[in-house]
Coordinates of C-alpha atoms and ligand atoms in Angstrom, one line a residue:
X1 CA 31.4 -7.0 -7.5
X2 CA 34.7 -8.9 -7.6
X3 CA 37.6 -6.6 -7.3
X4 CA 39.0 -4.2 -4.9
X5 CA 37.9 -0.7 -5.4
X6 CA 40.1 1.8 -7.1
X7 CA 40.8 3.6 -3.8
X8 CA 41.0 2.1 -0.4
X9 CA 40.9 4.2 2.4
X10 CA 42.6 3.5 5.8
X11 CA 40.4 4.4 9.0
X12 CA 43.3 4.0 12.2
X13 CA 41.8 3.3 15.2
X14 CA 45.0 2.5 17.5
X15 CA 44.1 5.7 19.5
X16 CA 40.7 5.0 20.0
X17 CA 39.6 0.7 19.6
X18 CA 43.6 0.1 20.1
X19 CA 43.7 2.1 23.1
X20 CA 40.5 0.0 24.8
X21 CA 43.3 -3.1 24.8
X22 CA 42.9 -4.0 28.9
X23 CA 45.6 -2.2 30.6
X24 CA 46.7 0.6 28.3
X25 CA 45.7 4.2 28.9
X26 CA 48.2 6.8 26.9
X27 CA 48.9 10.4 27.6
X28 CA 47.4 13.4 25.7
X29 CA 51.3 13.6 24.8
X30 CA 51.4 10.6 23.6
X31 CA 48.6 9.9 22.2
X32 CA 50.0 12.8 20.0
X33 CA 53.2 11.3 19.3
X34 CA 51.3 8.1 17.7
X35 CA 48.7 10.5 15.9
X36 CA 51.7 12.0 13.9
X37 CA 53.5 8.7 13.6
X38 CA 49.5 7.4 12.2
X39 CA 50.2 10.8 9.6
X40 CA 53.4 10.2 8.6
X41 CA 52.5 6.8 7.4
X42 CA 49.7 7.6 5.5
X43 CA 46.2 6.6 7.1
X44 CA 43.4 8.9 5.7
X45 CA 41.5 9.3 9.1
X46 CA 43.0 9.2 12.7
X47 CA 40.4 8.2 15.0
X48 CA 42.3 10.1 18.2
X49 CA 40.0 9.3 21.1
X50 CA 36.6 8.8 22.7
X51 CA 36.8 12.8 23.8
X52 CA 33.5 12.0 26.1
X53 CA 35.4 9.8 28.6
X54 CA 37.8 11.8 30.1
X55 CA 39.2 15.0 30.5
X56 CA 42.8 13.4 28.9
X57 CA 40.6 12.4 26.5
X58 CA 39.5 15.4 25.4
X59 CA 43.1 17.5 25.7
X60 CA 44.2 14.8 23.4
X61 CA 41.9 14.8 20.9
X62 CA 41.7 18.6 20.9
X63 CA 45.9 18.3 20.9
X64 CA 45.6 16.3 17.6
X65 CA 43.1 17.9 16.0
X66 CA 44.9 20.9 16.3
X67 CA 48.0 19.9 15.1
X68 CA 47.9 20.8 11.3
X69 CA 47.8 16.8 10.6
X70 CA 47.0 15.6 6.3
X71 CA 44.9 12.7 7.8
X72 CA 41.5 13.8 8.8
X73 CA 40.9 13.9 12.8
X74 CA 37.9 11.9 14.3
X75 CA 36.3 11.9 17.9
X76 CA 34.4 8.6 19.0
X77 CA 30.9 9.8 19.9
X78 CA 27.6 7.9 21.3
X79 CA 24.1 8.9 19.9
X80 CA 24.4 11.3 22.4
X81 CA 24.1 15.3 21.9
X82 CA 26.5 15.8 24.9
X83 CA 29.1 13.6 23.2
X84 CA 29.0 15.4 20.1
X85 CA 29.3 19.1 21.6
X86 CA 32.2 17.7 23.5
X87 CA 33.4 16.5 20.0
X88 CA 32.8 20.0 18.9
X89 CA 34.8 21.8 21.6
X90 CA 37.5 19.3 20.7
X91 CA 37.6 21.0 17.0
X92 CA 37.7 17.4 15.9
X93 CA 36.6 17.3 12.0
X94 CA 34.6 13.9 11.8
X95 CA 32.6 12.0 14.5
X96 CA 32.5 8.3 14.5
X97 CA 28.8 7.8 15.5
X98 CA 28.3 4.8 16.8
X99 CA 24.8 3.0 18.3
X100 CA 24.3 -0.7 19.1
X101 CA 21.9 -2.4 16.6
X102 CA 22.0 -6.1 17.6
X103 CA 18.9 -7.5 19.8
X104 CA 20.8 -8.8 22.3
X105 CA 22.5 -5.5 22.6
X106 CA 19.0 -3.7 22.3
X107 CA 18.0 -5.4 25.1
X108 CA 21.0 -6.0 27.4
X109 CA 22.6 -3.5 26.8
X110 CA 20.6 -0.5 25.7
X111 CA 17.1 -1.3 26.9
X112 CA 15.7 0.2 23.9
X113 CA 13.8 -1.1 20.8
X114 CA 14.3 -0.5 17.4
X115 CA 12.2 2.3 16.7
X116 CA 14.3 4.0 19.3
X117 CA 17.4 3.2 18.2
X118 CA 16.3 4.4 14.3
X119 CA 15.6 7.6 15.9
X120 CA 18.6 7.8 17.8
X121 CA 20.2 7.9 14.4
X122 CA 18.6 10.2 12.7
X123 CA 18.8 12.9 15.6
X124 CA 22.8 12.3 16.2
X125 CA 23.7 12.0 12.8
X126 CA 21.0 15.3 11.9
X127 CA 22.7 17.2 14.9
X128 CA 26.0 16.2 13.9
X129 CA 25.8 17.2 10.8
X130 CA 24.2 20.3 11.5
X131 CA 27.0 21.1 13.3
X132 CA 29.3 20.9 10.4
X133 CA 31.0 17.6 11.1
X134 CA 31.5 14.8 8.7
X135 CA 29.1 11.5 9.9
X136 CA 30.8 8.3 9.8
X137 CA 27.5 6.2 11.6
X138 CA 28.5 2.7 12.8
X139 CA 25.8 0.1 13.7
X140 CA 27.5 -1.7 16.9
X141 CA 27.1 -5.7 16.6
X142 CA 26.2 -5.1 13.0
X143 CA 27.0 -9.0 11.9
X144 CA 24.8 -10.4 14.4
X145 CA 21.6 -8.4 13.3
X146 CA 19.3 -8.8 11.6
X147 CA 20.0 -7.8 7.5
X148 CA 16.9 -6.1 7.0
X149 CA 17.2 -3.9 10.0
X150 CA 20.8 -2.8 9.5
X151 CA 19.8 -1.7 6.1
X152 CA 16.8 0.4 7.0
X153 CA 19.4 1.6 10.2
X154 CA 21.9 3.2 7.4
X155 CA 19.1 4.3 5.4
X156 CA 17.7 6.0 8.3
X157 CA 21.0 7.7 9.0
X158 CA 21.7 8.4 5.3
X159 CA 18.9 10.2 4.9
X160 CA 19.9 13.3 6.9
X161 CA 23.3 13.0 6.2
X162 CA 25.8 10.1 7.1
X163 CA 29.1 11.1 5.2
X164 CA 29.6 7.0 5.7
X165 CA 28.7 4.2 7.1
X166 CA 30.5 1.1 8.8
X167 CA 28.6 -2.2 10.2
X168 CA 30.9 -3.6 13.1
X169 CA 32.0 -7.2 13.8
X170 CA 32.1 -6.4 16.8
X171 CA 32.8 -9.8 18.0
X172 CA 34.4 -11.2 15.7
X173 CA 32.1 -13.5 14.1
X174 CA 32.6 -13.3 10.5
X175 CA 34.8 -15.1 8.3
X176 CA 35.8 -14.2 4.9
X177 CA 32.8 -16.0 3.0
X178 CA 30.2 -14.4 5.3
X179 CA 32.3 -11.2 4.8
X180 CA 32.3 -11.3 1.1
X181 CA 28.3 -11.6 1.7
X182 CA 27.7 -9.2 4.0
X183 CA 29.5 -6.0 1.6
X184 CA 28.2 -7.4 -1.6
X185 CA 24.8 -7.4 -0.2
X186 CA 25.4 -3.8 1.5
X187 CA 26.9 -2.4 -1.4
X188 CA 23.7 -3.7 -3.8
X189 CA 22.1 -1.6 -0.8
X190 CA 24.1 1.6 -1.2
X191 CA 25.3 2.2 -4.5
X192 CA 27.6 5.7 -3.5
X193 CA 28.8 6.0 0.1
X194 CA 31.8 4.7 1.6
X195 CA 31.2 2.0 3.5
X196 CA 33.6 0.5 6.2
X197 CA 34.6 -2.3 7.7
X198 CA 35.5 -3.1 10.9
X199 CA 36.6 -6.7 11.8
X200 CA 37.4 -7.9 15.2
X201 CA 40.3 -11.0 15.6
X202 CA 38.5 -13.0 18.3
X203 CA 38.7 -15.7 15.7
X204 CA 42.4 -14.8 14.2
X205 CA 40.3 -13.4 10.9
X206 CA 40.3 -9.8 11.3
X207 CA 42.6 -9.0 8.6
X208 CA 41.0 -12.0 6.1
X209 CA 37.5 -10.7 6.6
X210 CA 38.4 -7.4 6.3
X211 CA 40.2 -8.1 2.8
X212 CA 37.3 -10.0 1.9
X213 CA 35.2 -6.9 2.8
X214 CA 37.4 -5.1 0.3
X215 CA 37.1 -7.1 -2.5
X216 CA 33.0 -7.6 -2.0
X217 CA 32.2 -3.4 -1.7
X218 CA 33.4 -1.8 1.4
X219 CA 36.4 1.3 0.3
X220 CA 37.1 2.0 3.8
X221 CA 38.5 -0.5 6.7
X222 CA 38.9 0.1 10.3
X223 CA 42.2 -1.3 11.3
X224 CA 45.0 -0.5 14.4
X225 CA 48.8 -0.8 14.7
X226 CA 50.1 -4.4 15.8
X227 CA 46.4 -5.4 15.6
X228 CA 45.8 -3.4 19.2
X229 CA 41.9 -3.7 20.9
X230 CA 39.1 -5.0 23.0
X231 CA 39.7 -8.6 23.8
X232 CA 41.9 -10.4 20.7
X233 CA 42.0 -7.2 19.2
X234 CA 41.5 -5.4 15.9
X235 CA 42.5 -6.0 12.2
X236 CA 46.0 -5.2 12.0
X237 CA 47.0 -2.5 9.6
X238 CA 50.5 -3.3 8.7
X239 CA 49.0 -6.6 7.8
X240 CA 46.6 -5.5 5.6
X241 CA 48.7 -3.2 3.9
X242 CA 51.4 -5.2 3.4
X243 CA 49.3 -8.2 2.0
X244 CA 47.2 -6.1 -0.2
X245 CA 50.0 -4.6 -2.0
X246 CA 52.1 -8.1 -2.0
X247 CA 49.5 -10.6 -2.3
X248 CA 46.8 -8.6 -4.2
X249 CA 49.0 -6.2 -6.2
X250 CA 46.7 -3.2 -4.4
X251 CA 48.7 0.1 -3.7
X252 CA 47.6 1.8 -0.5
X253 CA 48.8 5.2 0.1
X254 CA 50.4 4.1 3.5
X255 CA 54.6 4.4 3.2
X256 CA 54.9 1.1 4.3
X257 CA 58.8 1.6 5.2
X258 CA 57.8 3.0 7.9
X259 CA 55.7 0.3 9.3
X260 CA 58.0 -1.3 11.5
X261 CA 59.1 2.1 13.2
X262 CA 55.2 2.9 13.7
X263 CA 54.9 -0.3 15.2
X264 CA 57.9 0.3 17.6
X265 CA 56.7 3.6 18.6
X266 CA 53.1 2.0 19.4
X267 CA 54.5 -1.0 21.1
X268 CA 56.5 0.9 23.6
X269 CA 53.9 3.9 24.3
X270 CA 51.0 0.8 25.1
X271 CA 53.5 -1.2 27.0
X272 CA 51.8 -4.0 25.0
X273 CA 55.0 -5.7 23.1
X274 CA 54.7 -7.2 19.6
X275 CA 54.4 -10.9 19.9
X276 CA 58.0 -12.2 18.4
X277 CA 56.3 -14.0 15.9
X278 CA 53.6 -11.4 14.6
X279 CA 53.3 -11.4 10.9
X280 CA 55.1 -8.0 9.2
X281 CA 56.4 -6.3 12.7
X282 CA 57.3 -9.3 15.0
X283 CA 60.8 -9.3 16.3
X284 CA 61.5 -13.1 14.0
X285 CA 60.0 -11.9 11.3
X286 CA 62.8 -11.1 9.4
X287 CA 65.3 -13.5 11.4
X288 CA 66.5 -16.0 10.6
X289 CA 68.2 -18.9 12.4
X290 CA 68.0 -22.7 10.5
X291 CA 71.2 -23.2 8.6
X292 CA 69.7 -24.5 5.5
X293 CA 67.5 -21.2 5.7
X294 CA 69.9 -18.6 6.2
X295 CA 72.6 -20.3 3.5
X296 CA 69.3 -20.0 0.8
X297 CA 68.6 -16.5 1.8
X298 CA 72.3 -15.7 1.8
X299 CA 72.0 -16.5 -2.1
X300 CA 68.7 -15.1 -2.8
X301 CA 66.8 -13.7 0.0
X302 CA 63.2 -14.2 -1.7
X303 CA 63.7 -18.3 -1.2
X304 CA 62.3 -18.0 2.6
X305 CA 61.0 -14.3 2.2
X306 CA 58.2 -13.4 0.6
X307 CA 58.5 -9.6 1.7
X308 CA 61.6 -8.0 1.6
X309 CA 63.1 -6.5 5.2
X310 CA 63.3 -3.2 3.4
X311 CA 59.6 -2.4 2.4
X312 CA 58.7 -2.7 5.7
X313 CA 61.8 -0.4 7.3
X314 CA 63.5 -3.7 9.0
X315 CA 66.9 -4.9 8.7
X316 CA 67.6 -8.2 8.1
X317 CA 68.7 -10.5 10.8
X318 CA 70.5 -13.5 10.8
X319 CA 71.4 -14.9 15.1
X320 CA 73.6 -17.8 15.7
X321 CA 72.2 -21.4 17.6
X322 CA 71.4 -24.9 17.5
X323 CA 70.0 -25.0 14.5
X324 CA 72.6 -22.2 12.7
X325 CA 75.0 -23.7 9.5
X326 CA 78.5 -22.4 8.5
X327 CA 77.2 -19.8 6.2
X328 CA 75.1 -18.3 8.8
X329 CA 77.9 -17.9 10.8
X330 CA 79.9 -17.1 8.2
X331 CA 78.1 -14.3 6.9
X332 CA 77.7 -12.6 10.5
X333 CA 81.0 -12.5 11.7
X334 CA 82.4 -10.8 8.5
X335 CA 79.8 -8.4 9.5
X336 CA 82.0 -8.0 12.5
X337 CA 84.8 -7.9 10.3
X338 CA 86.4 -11.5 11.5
X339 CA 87.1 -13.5 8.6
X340 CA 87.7 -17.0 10.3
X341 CA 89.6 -19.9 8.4
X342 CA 87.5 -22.7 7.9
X343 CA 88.8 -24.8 10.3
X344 CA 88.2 -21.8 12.9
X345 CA 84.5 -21.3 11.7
X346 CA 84.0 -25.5 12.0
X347 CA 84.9 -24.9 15.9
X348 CA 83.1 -21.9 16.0
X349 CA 79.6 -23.8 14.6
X350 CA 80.7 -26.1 17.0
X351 CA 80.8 -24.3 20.2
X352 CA 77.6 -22.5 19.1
X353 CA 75.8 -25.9 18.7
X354 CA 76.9 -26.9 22.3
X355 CA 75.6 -23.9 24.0
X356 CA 72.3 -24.1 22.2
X357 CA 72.2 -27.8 23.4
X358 CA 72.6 -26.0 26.7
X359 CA 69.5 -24.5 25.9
X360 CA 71.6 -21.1 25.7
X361 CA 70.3 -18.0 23.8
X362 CA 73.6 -17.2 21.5
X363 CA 73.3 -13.5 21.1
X364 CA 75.3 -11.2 18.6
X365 CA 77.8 -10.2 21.7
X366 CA 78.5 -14.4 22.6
X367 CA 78.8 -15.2 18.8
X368 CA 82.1 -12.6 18.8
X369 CA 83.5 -13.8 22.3
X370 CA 83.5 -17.9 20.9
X371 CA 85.0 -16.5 17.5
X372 CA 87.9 -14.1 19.3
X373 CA 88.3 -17.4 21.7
X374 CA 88.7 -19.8 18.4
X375 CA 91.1 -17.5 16.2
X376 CA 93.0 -16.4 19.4
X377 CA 92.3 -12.5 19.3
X378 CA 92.8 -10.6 22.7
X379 CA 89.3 -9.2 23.5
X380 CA 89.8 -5.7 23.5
X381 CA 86.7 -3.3 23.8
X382 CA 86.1 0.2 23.1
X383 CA 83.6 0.7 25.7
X384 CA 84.2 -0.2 29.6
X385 CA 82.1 1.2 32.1
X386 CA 83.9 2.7 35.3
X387 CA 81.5 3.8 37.2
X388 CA 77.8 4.0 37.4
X389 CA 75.3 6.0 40.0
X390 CA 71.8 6.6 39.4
X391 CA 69.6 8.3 41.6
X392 CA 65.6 7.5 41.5
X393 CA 62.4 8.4 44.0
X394 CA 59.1 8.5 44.3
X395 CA 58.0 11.5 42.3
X396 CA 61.1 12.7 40.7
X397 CA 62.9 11.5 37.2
X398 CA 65.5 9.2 37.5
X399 CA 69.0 10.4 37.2
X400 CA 72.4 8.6 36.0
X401 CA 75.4 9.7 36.0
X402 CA 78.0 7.7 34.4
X403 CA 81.9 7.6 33.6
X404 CA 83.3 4.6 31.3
X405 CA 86.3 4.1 29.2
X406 CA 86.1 4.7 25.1
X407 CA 88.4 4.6 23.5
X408 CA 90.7 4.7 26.3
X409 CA 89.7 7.9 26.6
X410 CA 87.3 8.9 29.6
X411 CA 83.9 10.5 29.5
X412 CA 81.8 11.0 31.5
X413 CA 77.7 11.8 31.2
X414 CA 74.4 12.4 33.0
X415 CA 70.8 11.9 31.5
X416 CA 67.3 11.2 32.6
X417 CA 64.4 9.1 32.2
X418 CA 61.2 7.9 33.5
X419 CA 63.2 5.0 35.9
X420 CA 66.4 4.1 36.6
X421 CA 66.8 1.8 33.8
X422 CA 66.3 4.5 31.0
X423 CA 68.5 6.9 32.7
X424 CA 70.9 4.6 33.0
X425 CA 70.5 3.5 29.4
X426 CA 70.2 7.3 28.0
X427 CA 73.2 8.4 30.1
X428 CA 75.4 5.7 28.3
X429 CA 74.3 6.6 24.6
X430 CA 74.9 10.0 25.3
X431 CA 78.5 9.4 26.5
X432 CA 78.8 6.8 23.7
X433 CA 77.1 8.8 21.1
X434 CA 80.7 11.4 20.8
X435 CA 81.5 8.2 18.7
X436 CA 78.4 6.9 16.8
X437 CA 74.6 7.3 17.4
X438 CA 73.7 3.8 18.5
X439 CA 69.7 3.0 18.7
X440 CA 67.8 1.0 21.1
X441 CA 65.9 -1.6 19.2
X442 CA 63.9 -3.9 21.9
X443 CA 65.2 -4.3 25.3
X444 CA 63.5 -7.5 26.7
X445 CA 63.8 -8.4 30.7
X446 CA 62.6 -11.1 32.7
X447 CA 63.6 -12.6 36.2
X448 CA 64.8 -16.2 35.6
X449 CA 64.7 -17.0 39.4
X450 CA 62.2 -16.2 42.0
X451 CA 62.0 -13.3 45.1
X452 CA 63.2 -9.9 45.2
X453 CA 66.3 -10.9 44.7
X454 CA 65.8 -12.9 41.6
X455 CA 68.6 -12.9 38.9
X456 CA 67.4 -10.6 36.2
X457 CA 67.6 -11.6 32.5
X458 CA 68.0 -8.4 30.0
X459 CA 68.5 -9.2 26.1
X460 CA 69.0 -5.7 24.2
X461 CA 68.7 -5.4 20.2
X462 CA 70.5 -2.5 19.0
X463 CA 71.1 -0.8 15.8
X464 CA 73.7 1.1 14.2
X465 CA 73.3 2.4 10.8
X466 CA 72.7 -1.2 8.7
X467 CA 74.3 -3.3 11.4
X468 CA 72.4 -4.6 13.9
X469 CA 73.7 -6.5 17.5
X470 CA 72.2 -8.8 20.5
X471 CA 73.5 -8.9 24.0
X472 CA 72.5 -10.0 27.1
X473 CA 73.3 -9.5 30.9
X474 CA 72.3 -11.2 33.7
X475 CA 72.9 -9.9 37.4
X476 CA 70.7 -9.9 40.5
X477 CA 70.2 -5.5 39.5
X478 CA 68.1 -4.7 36.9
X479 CA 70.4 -1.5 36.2
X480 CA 73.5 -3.3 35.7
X481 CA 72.2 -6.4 34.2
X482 CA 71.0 -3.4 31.4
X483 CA 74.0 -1.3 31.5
X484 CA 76.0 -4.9 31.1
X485 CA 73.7 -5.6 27.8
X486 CA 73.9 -2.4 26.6
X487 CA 77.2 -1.9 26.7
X488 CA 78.1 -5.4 26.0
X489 CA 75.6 -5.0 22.1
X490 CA 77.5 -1.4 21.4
X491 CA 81.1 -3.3 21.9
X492 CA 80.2 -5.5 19.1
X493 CA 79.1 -2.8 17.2
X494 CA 81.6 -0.6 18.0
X495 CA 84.6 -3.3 17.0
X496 CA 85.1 -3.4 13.8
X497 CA 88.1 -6.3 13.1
X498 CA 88.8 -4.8 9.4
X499 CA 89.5 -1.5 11.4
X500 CA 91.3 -3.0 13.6
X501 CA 93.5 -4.8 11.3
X502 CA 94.2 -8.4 13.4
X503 CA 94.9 -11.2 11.8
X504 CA 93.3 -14.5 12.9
X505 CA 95.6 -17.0 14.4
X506 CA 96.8 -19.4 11.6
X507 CA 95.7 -22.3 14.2
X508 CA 92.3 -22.6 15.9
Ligands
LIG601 O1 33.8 -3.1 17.5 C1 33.0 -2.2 17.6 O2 31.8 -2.4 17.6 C2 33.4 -0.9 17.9 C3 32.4 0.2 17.9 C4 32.2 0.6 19.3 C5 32.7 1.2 16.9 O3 34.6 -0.6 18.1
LIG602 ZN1 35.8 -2.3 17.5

């Protein structure tokens, strides 16, 4: 075989192989959130959760499968009765069966031969199944056994039952020729069933091999949002949607626009953060900075993107530095509404070029302040903070209260959140939001000096409507150093120069 199938179906395992990432462990309630986030997009089966592990575990799984979700809901289960009565209780619809089949897993792992292990999959999947659940049976370690035994493993579980089967690389140790192997020979195999794949990245070739599994036989693949999992992680979905419809010309039924707010959503629940330069969802994928870039995509944005900003639900962005050219420059501050002369925007390039020189992150908020500095208009802000208190403890929600200026009119708000950061934060878009609903995009902190009292770096992307802003603050408190970014983004979103109606200064 030597095209894709006619339909491909998408097998999300964020909440179950993405959640084994180190260091993540999510809610029930959020687990939820993802799940509907996972439905919204389009997957065809949400693996929520290995129900067996926990009791959070199994509230979340029973939470999602419960919750009237298109995409069919899927518990992780061992060859193990217990797991699947747990499974059961959970009212998931499908179990993901899954039992080691590799020797050195046999006998490291599982102390058991293979005899054993071929009846361990015709019980589970026969008590499974007589339970009324769909059987998707995984052999664990599947591309480092032997053929002949994974074959008679699936035919094993096939024969009293499977619904589908999936042979794991669990390790990562396949690459797209082997790939193309392995499913054209297990396809020969197993002329009618859907068979999976499910490709590990320890090797950065999740998402080739499982294309490569595609196009050779499997109609199912395994992936996770932002390429979450065990060790380098799993095949990344986004990426595999979004170069099987661009590269391949093959339409999944995932609504890819909303790939980059999925991503968002997962990226903050994990705590894991989308590498800037991730393929599809990273924060530079769709910036751009070199002038001789951002002039070409000015005139035709397809000369330095080969996906457009829209299909995956980002906006385009283009940040002033170093490296930035007049038309870059240009182009953003008439955003802003500032219409520079071109002696004005020569300085302005200028000035930009020196503080990248300085080794100075040039933010949205700094690109307005050099251009109001050049064409000599006052600075005047709609939003200035007047007073700030948050209140935060041990086991209680944080609290802020705030009063600021917009407008030159006063208001004043109170919010929560889970720290003083976020209450902070919340309490300022609510006061702000009387005027315009402004999102948080990323917010991005570090300490750029040692100690407790190390000066705190925030950089804040936010969004309003099509226009998008950068800020930064820096102070020794982590509250105000992201009030001051905050505030500081919203001001250059909130000043709009054509509104205002200044005129530049004739002379720079
Ligand atoms: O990678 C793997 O082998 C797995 C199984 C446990 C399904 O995630
Ligand atoms: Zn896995």
């Amino acid at each position: 075989m030597n095209a894709f199938p006619e339909k491909i179906r998408i097998f999300d395992t964020t909440l179950r192989d993405g959640e084994q990432t180190p260091g993540v462990s999510l809610t029930p309630e959020n687990k939820l959130r993802i799940a509907k986030s996972l439905d919204k997009l389009g997957v065809d089966v949400i693996e929520a959760g290995f129900a067996a592990v926990s009791k959070g575990e199994m509230e979340a799984v029973k939470l999602i499968a419960n919750e009237g979700l298109k995409a069919e809901v899927c518990c992780f289960v061992r060859g193990v009765k217990k797991d699947i009565d747990i499974a059961l209780k959970c009212d998931a619809q499908s179990v993901h069966l899954v039992i080691p089949t590799s020797d050195i897993h046999l006998q490291y792992k599982l102390k058991k031969t293979r005899e054993d292990v071929l009846k361990l999959a015709e019980e589970s999947v026969q008590y499974a199944k007589d339970h009324g659940l769909i059987v998707e049976l995984s052999a664990e370690d599947a591309t480092r056994t032997e053929f002949n035994f994974i074959k008679e493993f699936f035919a094993k579980g096939i024969s009293v039952g499977a619904d589908r089967i999936c042979p794991c690389d669990t390790v990562g140790v396949l690459t797209p020729e082997k790939s193309y192997k392995f499913f054209s020979d297990l396809r020969k195999a197993f002329k009618d069933i859907i068979i999976s794949a499910h490709c590990h990245d320890d090797f950065g070739m999740g998402v080739a091999n499982s294309i490569a599994s595609l196009r050779a036989g499997a109609n199912q693949v395994h992936a996770t949002i932002n390429g979450l999992g065990e060790r380098a992680g799993n095949a990344a979905l986004e990426e595999i949607a979004v170069a099987l419809k661009l590269i391949y010309g093959v339409e999944l039924p995932i609504k890819t626009e909303l790939l980059y707010h999925t991503s968002t959503l997962v990226a903050r629940l994990t705590g894991v953060p989308v590498q800037p330069n991730k393929a599809i969802v990273g924060e530079n994928a769709f910036t751009h900075e070199a002038g001789i870039h951002t002039h070409a995509i000015l005139s035709h944005p397809s000369t330095y993107e080969p996906i457009s900003p829209e299909l995956v639900g980002v906006t385009r962005r283009i940040v002033a530095g170093k490296h930035s050219g007049s038309h870059g420059i240009k182009s953003s501050l008439e955003k802003m509404g500032l219409h520079p002369t071109g002696e004005q925007l020569k300085e302005v390039s200028m000035r930009v070029k020196n503080l990248g020189d300085k080794g100075k992150k040039v933010t949205d908020a700094d690109l307005m302040a050099v251009a109001e500095a050049v064409m000599g208009l006052p600075q005047a802000r709609p939003i200035k903070l007047e007073e700030l208190t948050v209140v935060t403890g041990d086991r209680v929600t944080s609290t802020a209260s705030v009063r600021l200026k917009l407008n030159n009119k006063v208001v004043s708000e109170a919010a929560t959140g889970v720290g003083p950061v976020d209450a902070a934060i919340n309490a300022v878009r609510k006061a702000v939001l009387v005027v315009e609903p402004i999102h948080l995009v990323q917010y991005h902190v570090k300490a750029i000096t040692g100690g407790t009292d190390a000066m705190v770096e925030v950089i804040v992307h936010l969004r309003k409507g099509d226009r998008t802003a950068t800020a930064m603050g820096v102070r020794e408190d982590i509250v105000m150093a992201s009030i001051e970014a905050v505030i500081s983004g919203m001001n250059v979103l909130m000043t709009d120069y054509n509104k205002r109606g200044d005129k530049p200064a004739e002379k720079s």
